[in-house]
Amino acid sequence: MNSPFDLAGALAARREAALLRARSAVCLDGLRLRVEGRDYLHFAGNDYLGLAREPVLAEAFADGVARFGAGSGASPLVTGYQEAHRRLEETLCDWLGVEAALLFNCGFSANQAVLKALLGKGHRLWQDRLNHASLQEAGSQLPCTMRRFAHNDMGALARQLEPAAGLIVSEGVFSMDGDLGAWPALCELAAETNNWLMIDDAHGLGVLGPEGRGTLASLGIAPGRVHIHMGTFGKALGVAGAFVAGSRELVEYLTNFARTYVYSTHMPPAQAHAITAAIGLARDGEGHREQLARLIDHFRSGALAQGWQLGQSHTPIQPLLVGESEAALRLAMRLRARGIWVSAIRPPTVPAGTARLRITLSAAHGEADVDALLTALDACREGA
Ligand SMILES: *Cc1c(COP(=O)(O)O)cnc(C)c1O
């Protein structure tokens, strides 16, 4: 009654719109998921190379804990930045062909830190409409002017751009659609108008390009054409954390002005040690990437033959478009009854009317797993 916050009302509105979210504490063993005593085969994670359960990586993490202890003990400008962190930064530079890199505890805070450190009152920020929530949210809270362009619509972006006014941000692989950003055109537009360009490659890193170097490498784009590279370690690399990379000057600037870097306890050195090992595995992961490509083809041809509508994606993120939130939720529940776990993705994560199943494939899946998914989907068609 007399509370300043109407939590119950907000929750009831979400429930009525079939948008209420809830968590389930799961037991995860690779691709097997145990929830409330039932086992499922899941196609819902972001562990695209299957590294999160890779024993070599777990051993590297344990070795890191034995050598460096459990935590870093301080923020990076105090005593938190240690040898293991420096080695990871150097490994990143060698892998991606960038001058310098900086580690963050997670991608969400890395994106916020970069935008907040760079964009002031007079600046412009141009974002793809489907960019991740961390980017949209930071942009809308900043004093700069944010313009959003329709997904991958380079004509719309070109009309919005002003010379040397700010930053264009897009993603390597879009997280809910699995398609790529229009990077050749983005690079041209940025160069022509003297604006900066930032890539969030959370879903491309490890998965695309030679040695898994990511979206830009897969398109043959030199890293120097993009001013700010952001990537995460919690998806294909199987650990957690994030980085921002680019020129030495950029990294020195962020070391001074990125507040979530300066005022936050640095990631445990054991984690940095494990991520360095994960990068080694990803670089050598051509076999995993070939396996993924086979599974993606197999899934797409099977689902399309059943008449499902898929996105224009050739990455491990395969959206199966349903439309209304209730229908997406119903389909996810019917699959669950058949032992298959996938996520129904609803607004506000995706635009209204585009609710979907976000099906993700991992190199740890086998062809028989994809067959099990296809069999269940076939049995769950409306009217089937
Ligand atoms: C997951 C994700 C992030 C956030 O990264 P975390 O390390 O999980 O916080 C940022 N951007 C995109 C595109 C993502 O998919």
mmCIF file of C-alpha atoms and ligand atoms in Angstrom:
data_model
loop_
_atom_site.group_PDB
_atom_site.id
_atom_site.type_symbol
_atom_site.label_atom_id
_atom_site.label_comp_id
_atom_site.label_asym_id
_atom_site.label_seq_id
_atom_site.Cartn_x
_atom_site.Cartn_y
_atom_site.Cartn_z
ATOM 1 C CA MET A 1 0.000 0.000 0.000
ATOM 2 C CA ASN A 2 2.398 2.548 1.356
ATOM 3 C CA SER A 3 5.473 1.378 -0.493
ATOM 4 C CA PRO A 4 7.268 3.544 -3.062
ATOM 5 C CA PHE A 5 7.750 0.465 -5.310
ATOM 6 C CA ASP A 6 4.995 -1.609 -6.885
ATOM 7 C CA LEU A 7 6.889 -4.878 -7.369
ATOM 8 C CA ALA A 8 3.762 -7.036 -7.304
ATOM 9 C CA GLY A 9 2.092 -4.925 -9.977
ATOM 10 C CA ALA A 10 5.098 -5.040 -12.283
ATOM 11 C CA LEU A 11 5.411 -8.802 -11.867
ATOM 12 C CA ALA A 12 1.702 -9.366 -12.468
ATOM 13 C CA ALA A 13 1.867 -7.353 -15.711
ATOM 14 C CA ARG A 14 4.785 -9.469 -16.919
ATOM 15 C CA ARG A 15 2.958 -12.671 -15.974
ATOM 16 C CA GLU A 16 -0.143 -11.607 -17.874
ATOM 17 C CA ALA A 17 1.902 -10.849 -20.988
ATOM 18 C CA ALA A 18 3.539 -14.312 -20.788
ATOM 19 C CA LEU A 19 6.847 -12.501 -20.252
ATOM 20 C CA LEU A 20 7.591 -13.477 -16.673
ATOM 21 C CA ARG A 21 11.060 -14.976 -16.352
ATOM 22 C CA ALA A 22 12.073 -17.562 -13.818
ATOM 23 C CA ARG A 23 15.281 -19.437 -13.105
ATOM 24 C CA SER A 24 15.761 -23.137 -12.650
ATOM 25 C CA ALA A 25 18.814 -24.343 -10.762
ATOM 26 C CA VAL A 26 20.179 -26.963 -13.115
ATOM 27 C CA CYS A 27 22.807 -29.668 -12.926
ATOM 28 C CA LEU A 28 24.830 -29.430 -16.066
ATOM 29 C CA ASP A 29 27.011 -32.220 -17.365
ATOM 30 C CA GLY A 30 28.096 -31.073 -20.770
ATOM 31 C CA LEU A 31 24.992 -31.363 -22.914
ATOM 32 C CA ARG A 32 22.909 -33.150 -20.291
ATOM 33 C CA LEU A 33 20.820 -30.999 -18.060
ATOM 34 C CA ARG A 34 19.104 -32.242 -14.913
ATOM 35 C CA VAL A 35 16.235 -30.122 -13.639
ATOM 36 C CA GLU A 36 14.025 -31.240 -10.781
ATOM 37 C CA GLY A 37 15.010 -34.855 -11.220
ATOM 38 C CA ARG A 38 14.455 -34.993 -14.991
ATOM 39 C CA ASP A 39 17.170 -35.238 -17.643
ATOM 40 C CA TYR A 40 17.227 -33.204 -20.806
ATOM 41 C CA LEU A 41 19.458 -32.841 -23.831
ATOM 42 C CA HIS A 42 20.046 -29.132 -24.163
ATOM 43 C CA PHE A 43 20.547 -26.775 -27.095
ATOM 44 C CA ALA A 44 20.555 -23.629 -25.022
ATOM 45 C CA GLY A 45 24.082 -22.713 -23.961
ATOM 46 C CA ASN A 46 26.822 -20.588 -25.517
ATOM 47 C CA ASP A 47 29.591 -23.140 -25.012
ATOM 48 C CA TYR A 48 30.000 -23.457 -28.774
ATOM 49 C CA LEU A 49 33.296 -25.352 -28.748
ATOM 50 C CA GLY A 50 32.413 -27.540 -25.776
ATOM 51 C CA LEU A 51 35.312 -26.088 -23.752
ATOM 52 C CA ALA A 52 33.395 -25.354 -20.530
ATOM 53 C CA ARG A 53 33.629 -29.054 -19.561
ATOM 54 C CA GLU A 54 36.969 -29.706 -21.243
ATOM 55 C CA PRO A 55 39.194 -31.528 -18.718
ATOM 56 C CA VAL A 56 42.388 -29.825 -19.954
ATOM 57 C CA LEU A 57 40.810 -26.463 -19.239
ATOM 58 C CA ALA A 58 39.541 -27.497 -15.807
ATOM 59 C CA GLU A 59 43.082 -28.664 -15.020
ATOM 60 C CA ALA A 60 44.521 -25.327 -16.123
ATOM 61 C CA PHE A 61 42.063 -23.557 -13.830
ATOM 62 C CA ALA A 62 42.995 -25.826 -10.907
ATOM 63 C CA ASP A 63 46.691 -25.318 -11.649
ATOM 64 C CA GLY A 64 46.069 -21.555 -11.589
ATOM 65 C CA VAL A 65 44.354 -21.756 -8.222
ATOM 66 C CA ALA A 66 47.227 -23.833 -6.831
ATOM 67 C CA ARG A 67 49.782 -21.295 -8.074
ATOM 68 C CA PHE A 68 48.016 -17.968 -7.612
ATOM 69 C CA GLY A 69 45.296 -18.621 -5.029
ATOM 70 C CA ALA A 70 41.596 -17.983 -5.260
ATOM 71 C CA GLY A 71 41.383 -14.244 -5.846
ATOM 72 C CA SER A 72 43.303 -11.237 -7.131
ATOM 73 C CA GLY A 73 42.834 -9.322 -3.897
ATOM 74 C CA ALA A 74 42.500 -5.834 -5.355
ATOM 75 C CA SER A 75 41.577 -3.690 -8.321
ATOM 76 C CA PRO A 76 44.060 -3.679 -11.227
ATOM 77 C CA LEU A 77 45.603 -0.284 -10.467
ATOM 78 C CA VAL A 78 46.401 -1.378 -6.924
ATOM 79 C CA THR A 79 47.802 -4.929 -6.784
ATOM 80 C CA GLY A 80 45.143 -6.885 -8.695
ATOM 81 C CA TYR A 81 46.939 -6.823 -12.047
ATOM 82 C CA GLN A 82 49.369 -9.741 -11.967
ATOM 83 C CA GLU A 83 51.609 -11.799 -14.227
ATOM 84 C CA ALA A 84 48.774 -14.148 -15.237
ATOM 85 C CA HIS A 85 46.693 -11.173 -16.402
ATOM 86 C CA ARG A 86 49.579 -9.683 -18.359
ATOM 87 C CA ARG A 87 50.206 -13.028 -20.063
ATOM 88 C CA LEU A 88 46.553 -13.283 -21.062
ATOM 89 C CA GLU A 89 46.623 -9.759 -22.524
ATOM 90 C CA GLU A 90 49.733 -10.627 -24.541
ATOM 91 C CA THR A 91 48.128 -13.856 -25.737
ATOM 92 C CA LEU A 92 45.085 -11.890 -26.889
ATOM 93 C CA CYS A 93 47.254 -9.396 -28.800
ATOM 94 C CA ASP A 94 49.119 -12.202 -30.517
ATOM 95 C CA TRP A 95 45.886 -14.040 -31.363
ATOM 96 C CA LEU A 96 43.850 -11.095 -32.630
ATOM 97 C CA GLY A 97 46.567 -8.887 -34.092
ATOM 98 C CA VAL A 98 45.838 -5.903 -31.852
ATOM 99 C CA GLU A 99 48.356 -3.682 -30.021
ATOM 100 C CA ALA A 100 46.952 -3.867 -26.519
ATOM 101 C CA ALA A 101 44.150 -5.363 -24.457
ATOM 102 C CA LEU A 102 42.488 -4.835 -21.093
ATOM 103 C CA LEU A 103 40.598 -7.457 -19.036
ATOM 104 C CA PHE A 104 37.154 -7.001 -17.511
ATOM 105 C CA ASN A 105 35.106 -9.170 -15.170
ATOM 106 C CA CYS A 106 32.296 -9.494 -17.690
ATOM 107 C CA GLY A 107 31.178 -8.304 -21.078
ATOM 108 C CA PHE A 108 28.276 -6.321 -19.712
ATOM 109 C CA SER A 109 30.534 -4.098 -17.634
ATOM 110 C CA ALA A 110 33.174 -3.901 -20.387
ATOM 111 C CA ASN A 111 30.637 -2.466 -22.831
ATOM 112 C CA GLN A 112 29.328 -0.025 -20.263
ATOM 113 C CA ALA A 113 32.835 1.050 -19.311
ATOM 114 C CA VAL A 114 33.908 1.774 -22.886
ATOM 115 C CA LEU A 115 30.855 3.785 -23.863
ATOM 116 C CA LYS A 116 30.857 5.753 -20.612
ATOM 117 C CA ALA A 117 34.568 6.507 -20.831
ATOM 118 C CA LEU A 118 34.414 7.744 -24.410
ATOM 119 C CA LEU A 119 31.125 9.438 -25.145
ATOM 120 C CA GLY A 120 30.493 12.929 -23.825
ATOM 121 C CA LYS A 121 27.789 15.503 -24.334
ATOM 122 C CA GLY A 122 28.700 16.557 -27.847
ATOM 123 C CA HIS A 123 29.235 13.042 -29.231
ATOM 124 C CA ARG A 124 27.037 10.795 -31.366
ATOM 125 C CA LEU A 125 26.576 7.072 -30.811
ATOM 126 C CA TRP A 126 25.145 4.947 -33.628
ATOM 127 C CA GLN A 127 23.927 1.476 -32.733
ATOM 128 C CA ASP A 128 22.375 -1.401 -34.563
ATOM 129 C CA ARG A 129 18.869 -1.876 -33.185
ATOM 130 C CA LEU A 130 19.640 -5.489 -32.283
ATOM 131 C CA ASN A 131 22.779 -4.734 -30.277
ATOM 132 C CA HIS A 132 23.057 -6.371 -26.848
ATOM 133 C CA ALA A 133 21.241 -4.884 -23.844
ATOM 134 C CA SER A 134 24.550 -3.795 -22.269
ATOM 135 C CA LEU A 135 25.236 -1.495 -25.241
ATOM 136 C CA GLN A 136 21.704 -0.178 -25.604
ATOM 137 C CA GLU A 137 21.415 0.541 -21.911
ATOM 138 C CA ALA A 138 24.717 2.378 -21.598
ATOM 139 C CA GLY A 139 23.923 4.400 -24.704
ATOM 140 C CA SER A 140 20.518 5.492 -23.497
ATOM 141 C CA GLN A 141 21.918 6.657 -20.133
ATOM 142 C CA LEU A 142 24.757 8.750 -21.541
ATOM 143 C CA PRO A 143 24.714 12.474 -22.246
ATOM 144 C CA CYS A 144 25.637 11.860 -25.911
ATOM 145 C CA THR A 145 23.023 11.619 -28.670
ATOM 146 C CA MET A 146 22.236 8.006 -29.495
ATOM 147 C CA ARG A 147 20.755 7.040 -32.853
ATOM 148 C CA ARG A 148 19.722 3.493 -33.590
ATOM 149 C CA PHE A 149 19.577 2.110 -37.130
ATOM 150 C CA ALA A 150 17.485 -0.794 -38.394
ATOM 151 C CA HIS A 151 19.346 -4.077 -38.174
ATOM 152 C CA ASN A 152 22.244 -4.103 -40.656
ATOM 153 C CA ASP A 153 20.608 -1.281 -42.679
ATOM 154 C CA MET A 154 23.694 0.523 -43.988
ATOM 155 C CA GLY A 155 21.593 3.004 -45.985
ATOM 156 C CA ALA A 156 19.876 4.101 -42.785
ATOM 157 C CA LEU A 157 23.208 4.392 -40.967
ATOM 158 C CA ALA A 158 24.754 6.390 -43.835
ATOM 159 C CA ARG A 159 21.891 8.907 -43.615
ATOM 160 C CA GLN A 160 22.407 9.305 -39.848
ATOM 161 C CA LEU A 161 26.198 9.688 -39.852
ATOM 162 C CA GLU A 162 27.881 13.009 -39.276
ATOM 163 C CA PRO A 163 31.605 13.589 -39.870
ATOM 164 C CA ALA A 164 33.997 12.849 -36.989
ATOM 165 C CA ALA A 165 31.216 12.946 -34.420
ATOM 166 C CA GLY A 166 31.426 9.695 -32.526
ATOM 167 C CA LEU A 167 31.230 5.916 -32.410
ATOM 168 C CA ILE A 168 29.436 3.257 -34.449
ATOM 169 C CA VAL A 169 28.790 0.001 -32.552
ATOM 170 C CA SER A 170 27.662 -3.303 -33.971
ATOM 171 C CA GLU A 171 28.080 -6.998 -33.234
ATOM 172 C CA GLY A 172 30.130 -9.639 -34.976
ATOM 173 C CA VAL A 173 27.472 -12.339 -34.640
ATOM 174 C CA PHE A 174 24.070 -11.158 -33.400
ATOM 175 C CA SER A 175 23.227 -13.030 -30.233
ATOM 176 C CA MET A 176 19.551 -13.763 -30.873
ATOM 177 C CA ASP A 177 19.664 -14.040 -34.686
ATOM 178 C CA GLY A 178 23.021 -15.640 -35.414
ATOM 179 C CA ASP A 179 23.637 -13.500 -38.494
ATOM 180 C CA LEU A 180 26.748 -11.346 -38.994
ATOM 181 C CA GLY A 181 27.057 -7.575 -38.807
ATOM 182 C CA ALA A 182 27.670 -5.838 -42.162
ATOM 183 C CA TRP A 183 31.354 -5.336 -41.385
ATOM 184 C CA PRO A 184 32.796 -4.521 -44.822
ATOM 185 C CA ALA A 185 30.221 -1.724 -45.210
ATOM 186 C CA LEU A 186 30.607 -0.574 -41.598
ATOM 187 C CA CYS A 187 34.379 -0.237 -42.105
ATOM 188 C CA GLU A 188 33.882 1.794 -45.263
ATOM 189 C CA LEU A 189 31.301 4.109 -43.731
ATOM 190 C CA ALA A 190 33.424 4.682 -40.630
ATOM 191 C CA ALA A 191 36.530 5.457 -42.683
ATOM 192 C CA GLU A 192 34.681 7.773 -45.084
ATOM 193 C CA THR A 193 33.117 9.788 -42.261
ATOM 194 C CA ASN A 194 36.046 9.681 -39.796
ATOM 195 C CA ASN A 195 34.020 8.033 -37.107
ATOM 196 C CA TRP A 196 35.182 5.272 -34.774
ATOM 197 C CA LEU A 197 33.981 1.712 -34.968
ATOM 198 C CA MET A 198 33.471 -0.836 -32.178
ATOM 199 C CA ILE A 199 32.767 -4.542 -32.543
ATOM 200 C CA ASP A 200 31.191 -6.716 -29.844
ATOM 201 C CA ASP A 201 32.272 -10.185 -30.952
ATOM 202 C CA ALA A 202 30.937 -12.149 -27.971
ATOM 203 C CA HIS A 203 29.532 -14.847 -30.256
ATOM 204 C CA GLY A 204 32.100 -14.835 -33.060
ATOM 205 C CA LEU A 205 35.255 -15.273 -31.027
ATOM 206 C CA GLY A 206 36.537 -18.839 -31.081
ATOM 207 C CA VAL A 207 33.830 -19.859 -33.547
ATOM 208 C CA LEU A 208 34.583 -17.979 -36.766
ATOM 209 C CA GLY A 209 37.686 -17.361 -38.843
ATOM 210 C CA PRO A 210 41.127 -18.953 -38.983
ATOM 211 C CA GLU A 211 42.269 -19.988 -35.485
ATOM 212 C CA GLY A 212 38.847 -18.861 -34.258
ATOM 213 C CA ARG A 213 39.985 -15.228 -34.423
ATOM 214 C CA GLY A 214 36.398 -14.094 -34.882
ATOM 215 C CA THR A 215 34.066 -12.322 -37.244
ATOM 216 C CA LEU A 216 36.514 -9.788 -38.711
ATOM 217 C CA ALA A 217 39.108 -12.465 -39.469
ATOM 218 C CA SER A 218 36.423 -14.631 -41.090
ATOM 219 C CA LEU A 219 35.604 -11.716 -43.431
ATOM 220 C CA GLY A 220 39.253 -10.936 -44.186
ATOM 221 C CA ILE A 221 39.060 -7.531 -42.468
ATOM 222 C CA ALA A 222 42.321 -6.261 -40.940
ATOM 223 C CA PRO A 223 41.953 -5.678 -37.188
ATOM 224 C CA GLY A 224 43.293 -2.131 -37.504
ATOM 225 C CA ARG A 225 40.182 -1.049 -39.397
ATOM 226 C CA VAL A 226 38.097 -1.379 -36.229
ATOM 227 C CA HIS A 227 39.100 0.922 -33.373
ATOM 228 C CA ILE A 228 37.619 -1.022 -30.454
ATOM 229 C CA HIS A 229 37.404 -4.805 -30.183
ATOM 230 C CA MET A 230 35.334 -6.277 -27.397
ATOM 231 C CA GLY A 231 34.935 -9.982 -26.741
ATOM 232 C CA THR A 232 33.927 -12.287 -23.923
ATOM 233 C CA PHE A 233 35.484 -15.396 -22.377
ATOM 234 C CA GLY A 234 32.229 -16.935 -21.153
ATOM 235 C CA LYS A 235 30.930 -18.220 -24.455
ATOM 236 C CA ALA A 236 33.051 -20.232 -26.903
ATOM 237 C CA LEU A 237 36.088 -19.919 -24.619
ATOM 238 C CA GLY A 238 34.204 -21.710 -21.867
ATOM 239 C CA VAL A 239 35.309 -19.648 -18.848
ATOM 240 C CA ALA A 240 34.073 -16.130 -17.930
ATOM 241 C CA GLY A 241 35.186 -12.522 -18.260
ATOM 242 C CA ALA A 242 35.792 -10.149 -21.129
ATOM 243 C CA PHE A 243 38.333 -7.880 -22.801
ATOM 244 C CA VAL A 244 38.560 -4.652 -24.735
ATOM 245 C CA ALA A 245 41.402 -4.291 -27.229
ATOM 246 C CA GLY A 246 42.757 -1.865 -29.786
ATOM 247 C CA SER A 247 45.588 0.645 -29.885
ATOM 248 C CA ARG A 248 48.002 1.198 -26.986
ATOM 249 C CA GLU A 249 46.582 4.677 -26.625
ATOM 250 C CA LEU A 250 43.016 3.365 -26.332
ATOM 251 C CA VAL A 251 44.041 0.897 -23.635
ATOM 252 C CA GLU A 252 45.986 3.534 -21.717
ATOM 253 C CA TYR A 253 42.952 5.812 -21.912
ATOM 254 C CA LEU A 254 40.598 3.108 -20.622
ATOM 255 C CA THR A 255 43.052 2.199 -17.853
ATOM 256 C CA ASN A 256 42.573 5.760 -16.652
ATOM 257 C CA PHE A 257 38.953 6.502 -17.465
ATOM 258 C CA ALA A 258 36.999 3.212 -17.510
ATOM 259 C CA ARG A 259 35.435 3.278 -14.073
ATOM 260 C CA THR A 260 34.353 -0.369 -13.918
ATOM 261 C CA TYR A 261 38.010 -1.206 -14.605
ATOM 262 C CA VAL A 262 39.567 1.152 -12.103
ATOM 263 C CA TYR A 263 37.133 0.594 -9.239
ATOM 264 C CA SER A 264 36.476 -3.133 -9.478
ATOM 265 C CA THR A 265 38.429 -6.095 -8.077
ATOM 266 C CA HIS A 266 40.389 -7.688 -10.899
ATOM 267 C CA MET A 267 39.433 -11.166 -12.118
ATOM 268 C CA PRO A 268 41.170 -13.980 -10.229
ATOM 269 C CA PRO A 269 44.600 -14.684 -11.742
ATOM 270 C CA ALA A 270 43.658 -18.376 -11.905
ATOM 271 C CA GLN A 271 40.805 -17.406 -14.203
ATOM 272 C CA ALA A 272 43.176 -15.433 -16.442
ATOM 273 C CA HIS A 273 45.488 -18.456 -16.471
ATOM 274 C CA ALA A 274 42.582 -20.722 -17.521
ATOM 275 C CA ILE A 275 41.486 -18.306 -20.249
ATOM 276 C CA THR A 276 45.025 -18.263 -21.669
ATOM 277 C CA ALA A 277 44.769 -22.046 -21.923
ATOM 278 C CA ALA A 278 41.307 -21.754 -23.501
ATOM 279 C CA ILE A 279 42.682 -19.470 -26.211
ATOM 280 C CA GLY A 280 45.271 -22.130 -27.020
ATOM 281 C CA LEU A 281 42.513 -24.724 -27.342
ATOM 282 C CA ALA A 282 40.393 -22.402 -29.487
ATOM 283 C CA ARG A 283 43.310 -21.648 -31.807
ATOM 284 C CA ASP A 284 43.845 -25.365 -32.284
ATOM 285 C CA GLY A 285 40.119 -26.004 -32.529
ATOM 286 C CA GLU A 286 39.755 -26.482 -36.298
ATOM 287 C CA GLY A 287 38.278 -29.945 -35.696
ATOM 288 C CA HIS A 288 35.654 -28.476 -33.354
ATOM 289 C CA ARG A 289 34.778 -25.787 -35.886
ATOM 290 C CA GLU A 290 34.401 -28.372 -38.669
ATOM 291 C CA GLN A 291 32.172 -30.478 -36.440
ATOM 292 C CA LEU A 292 30.042 -27.387 -35.720
ATOM 293 C CA ALA A 293 29.701 -26.614 -39.425
ATOM 294 C CA ARG A 294 28.494 -30.175 -40.088
ATOM 295 C CA LEU A 295 25.936 -29.975 -37.270
ATOM 296 C CA ILE A 296 24.667 -26.569 -38.420
ATOM 297 C CA ASP A 297 24.092 -27.889 -41.956
ATOM 298 C CA HIS A 298 22.413 -30.998 -40.638
ATOM 299 C CA PHE A 299 20.093 -29.050 -38.349
ATOM 300 C CA ARG A 300 19.172 -26.453 -40.959
ATOM 301 C CA SER A 301 18.364 -28.872 -43.732
ATOM 302 C CA GLY A 302 16.296 -31.047 -41.371
ATOM 303 C CA ALA A 303 14.323 -28.169 -39.818
ATOM 304 C CA LEU A 304 13.684 -26.445 -43.142
ATOM 305 C CA ALA A 305 12.426 -29.735 -44.612
ATOM 306 C CA GLN A 306 9.901 -29.873 -41.748
ATOM 307 C CA GLY A 307 8.667 -26.404 -42.694
ATOM 308 C CA TRP A 308 10.052 -24.409 -39.760
ATOM 309 C CA GLN A 309 11.090 -20.820 -40.315
ATOM 310 C CA LEU A 310 14.769 -20.306 -39.488
ATOM 311 C CA GLY A 311 16.897 -17.166 -39.478
ATOM 312 C CA GLN A 312 19.569 -16.301 -42.050
ATOM 313 C CA SER A 313 22.243 -17.823 -39.873
ATOM 314 C CA HIS A 314 25.177 -20.070 -40.572
ATOM 315 C CA THR A 315 26.569 -19.802 -37.061
ATOM 316 C CA PRO A 316 25.820 -22.047 -34.041
ATOM 317 C CA ILE A 317 22.963 -19.671 -33.103
ATOM 318 C CA GLN A 318 19.904 -20.925 -34.972
ATOM 319 C CA PRO A 319 16.703 -19.007 -34.236
ATOM 320 C CA LEU A 320 13.498 -20.888 -34.957
ATOM 321 C CA LEU A 321 10.981 -18.118 -35.449
ATOM 322 C CA VAL A 322 7.568 -18.570 -33.877
ATOM 323 C CA GLY A 323 6.027 -15.083 -33.528
ATOM 324 C CA GLU A 324 3.915 -14.711 -30.402
ATOM 325 C CA SER A 325 5.370 -15.196 -26.929
ATOM 326 C CA GLU A 326 2.722 -17.747 -25.866
ATOM 327 C CA ALA A 327 3.345 -19.904 -28.930
ATOM 328 C CA ALA A 328 7.103 -19.857 -28.398
ATOM 329 C CA LEU A 329 6.685 -20.783 -24.755
ATOM 330 C CA ARG A 330 4.238 -23.574 -25.646
ATOM 331 C CA LEU A 331 6.635 -25.046 -28.189
ATOM 332 C CA ALA A 332 9.527 -24.928 -25.704
ATOM 333 C CA MET A 333 7.343 -26.744 -23.134
ATOM 334 C CA ARG A 334 6.304 -29.423 -25.619
ATOM 335 C CA LEU A 335 9.960 -30.039 -26.463
ATOM 336 C CA ARG A 336 10.719 -30.218 -22.754
ATOM 337 C CA ALA A 337 8.110 -32.921 -22.351
ATOM 338 C CA ARG A 338 10.145 -34.857 -24.925
ATOM 339 C CA GLY A 339 13.414 -34.365 -23.093
ATOM 340 C CA ILE A 340 14.791 -31.477 -25.182
ATOM 341 C CA TRP A 341 15.708 -28.198 -23.492
ATOM 342 C CA VAL A 342 15.797 -25.015 -25.577
ATOM 343 C CA SER A 343 15.118 -21.421 -24.567
ATOM 344 C CA ALA A 344 12.088 -19.480 -25.683
ATOM 345 C CA ILE A 345 13.279 -15.919 -26.274
ATOM 346 C CA ARG A 346 10.635 -13.271 -25.890
ATOM 347 C CA PRO A 347 10.367 -9.488 -25.813
ATOM 348 C CA PRO A 348 11.974 -7.336 -24.560
ATOM 349 C CA THR A 349 15.045 -9.430 -25.459
ATOM 350 C CA VAL A 350 13.793 -9.543 -29.079
ATOM 351 C CA PRO A 351 11.353 -7.210 -30.886
ATOM 352 C CA ALA A 352 7.610 -7.777 -30.305
ATOM 353 C CA GLY A 353 6.109 -10.423 -32.592
ATOM 354 C CA THR A 354 9.447 -12.184 -33.152
ATOM 355 C CA ALA A 355 9.457 -14.585 -30.205
ATOM 356 C CA ARG A 356 11.539 -17.592 -31.047
ATOM 357 C CA LEU A 357 13.358 -20.631 -29.894
ATOM 358 C CA ARG A 358 17.029 -19.838 -29.694
ATOM 359 C CA ILE A 359 18.609 -23.139 -30.600
ATOM 360 C CA THR A 360 22.354 -23.280 -30.125
ATOM 361 C CA LEU A 361 24.686 -25.985 -31.305
ATOM 362 C CA SER A 362 27.973 -27.013 -29.769
ATOM 363 C CA ALA A 363 30.875 -29.020 -31.095
ATOM 364 C CA ALA A 364 30.172 -31.304 -28.140
ATOM 365 C CA HIS A 365 26.885 -32.328 -29.782
ATOM 366 C CA GLY A 366 26.878 -35.327 -32.080
ATOM 367 C CA GLU A 367 24.796 -35.908 -35.174
ATOM 368 C CA ALA A 368 22.560 -38.235 -33.124
ATOM 369 C CA ASP A 369 21.820 -35.333 -30.734
ATOM 370 C CA VAL A 370 20.711 -33.134 -33.628
ATOM 371 C CA ASP A 371 18.586 -36.032 -34.913
ATOM 372 C CA ALA A 372 16.926 -36.248 -31.493
ATOM 373 C CA LEU A 373 16.158 -32.522 -31.653
ATOM 374 C CA LEU A 374 14.728 -32.829 -35.172
ATOM 375 C CA THR A 375 12.554 -35.812 -34.200
ATOM 376 C CA ALA A 376 11.161 -33.882 -31.231
ATOM 377 C CA LEU A 377 10.527 -30.770 -33.348
ATOM 378 C CA ASP A 378 8.686 -32.863 -35.913
ATOM 379 C CA ALA A 379 6.424 -34.266 -33.189
ATOM 380 C CA CYS A 380 5.738 -30.768 -31.806
ATOM 381 C CA ARG A 381 4.469 -29.080 -34.941
ATOM 382 C CA GLU A 382 1.101 -27.384 -34.371
ATOM 383 C CA GLY A 383 -1.530 -29.976 -35.216
ATOM 384 C CA ALA A 384 0.984 -32.811 -35.065
HETATM 385 C C1 LIG B 1 26.863 -12.251 -23.509
HETATM 386 C C2 LIG B 1 27.054 -10.946 -24.190
HETATM 387 C C3 LIG B 1 27.592 -9.847 -23.529
HETATM 388 C C4 LIG B 1 27.863 -9.859 -22.053
HETATM 389 O O1 LIG B 1 28.957 -10.632 -21.753
HETATM 390 P P1 LIG B 1 29.087 -11.262 -20.282
HETATM 391 O O2 LIG B 1 30.520 -11.584 -20.164
HETATM 392 O O3 LIG B 1 28.202 -12.467 -20.281
HETATM 393 O O4 LIG B 1 28.632 -10.216 -19.323
HETATM 394 C C5 LIG B 1 27.848 -8.709 -24.252
HETATM 395 N N1 LIG B 1 27.539 -8.638 -25.563
HETATM 396 C C6 LIG B 1 26.973 -9.671 -26.216
HETATM 397 C C7 LIG B 1 26.651 -9.538 -27.660
HETATM 398 C C8 LIG B 1 26.696 -10.848 -25.546
HETATM 399 O O5 LIG B 1 26.103 -11.847 -26.177
#
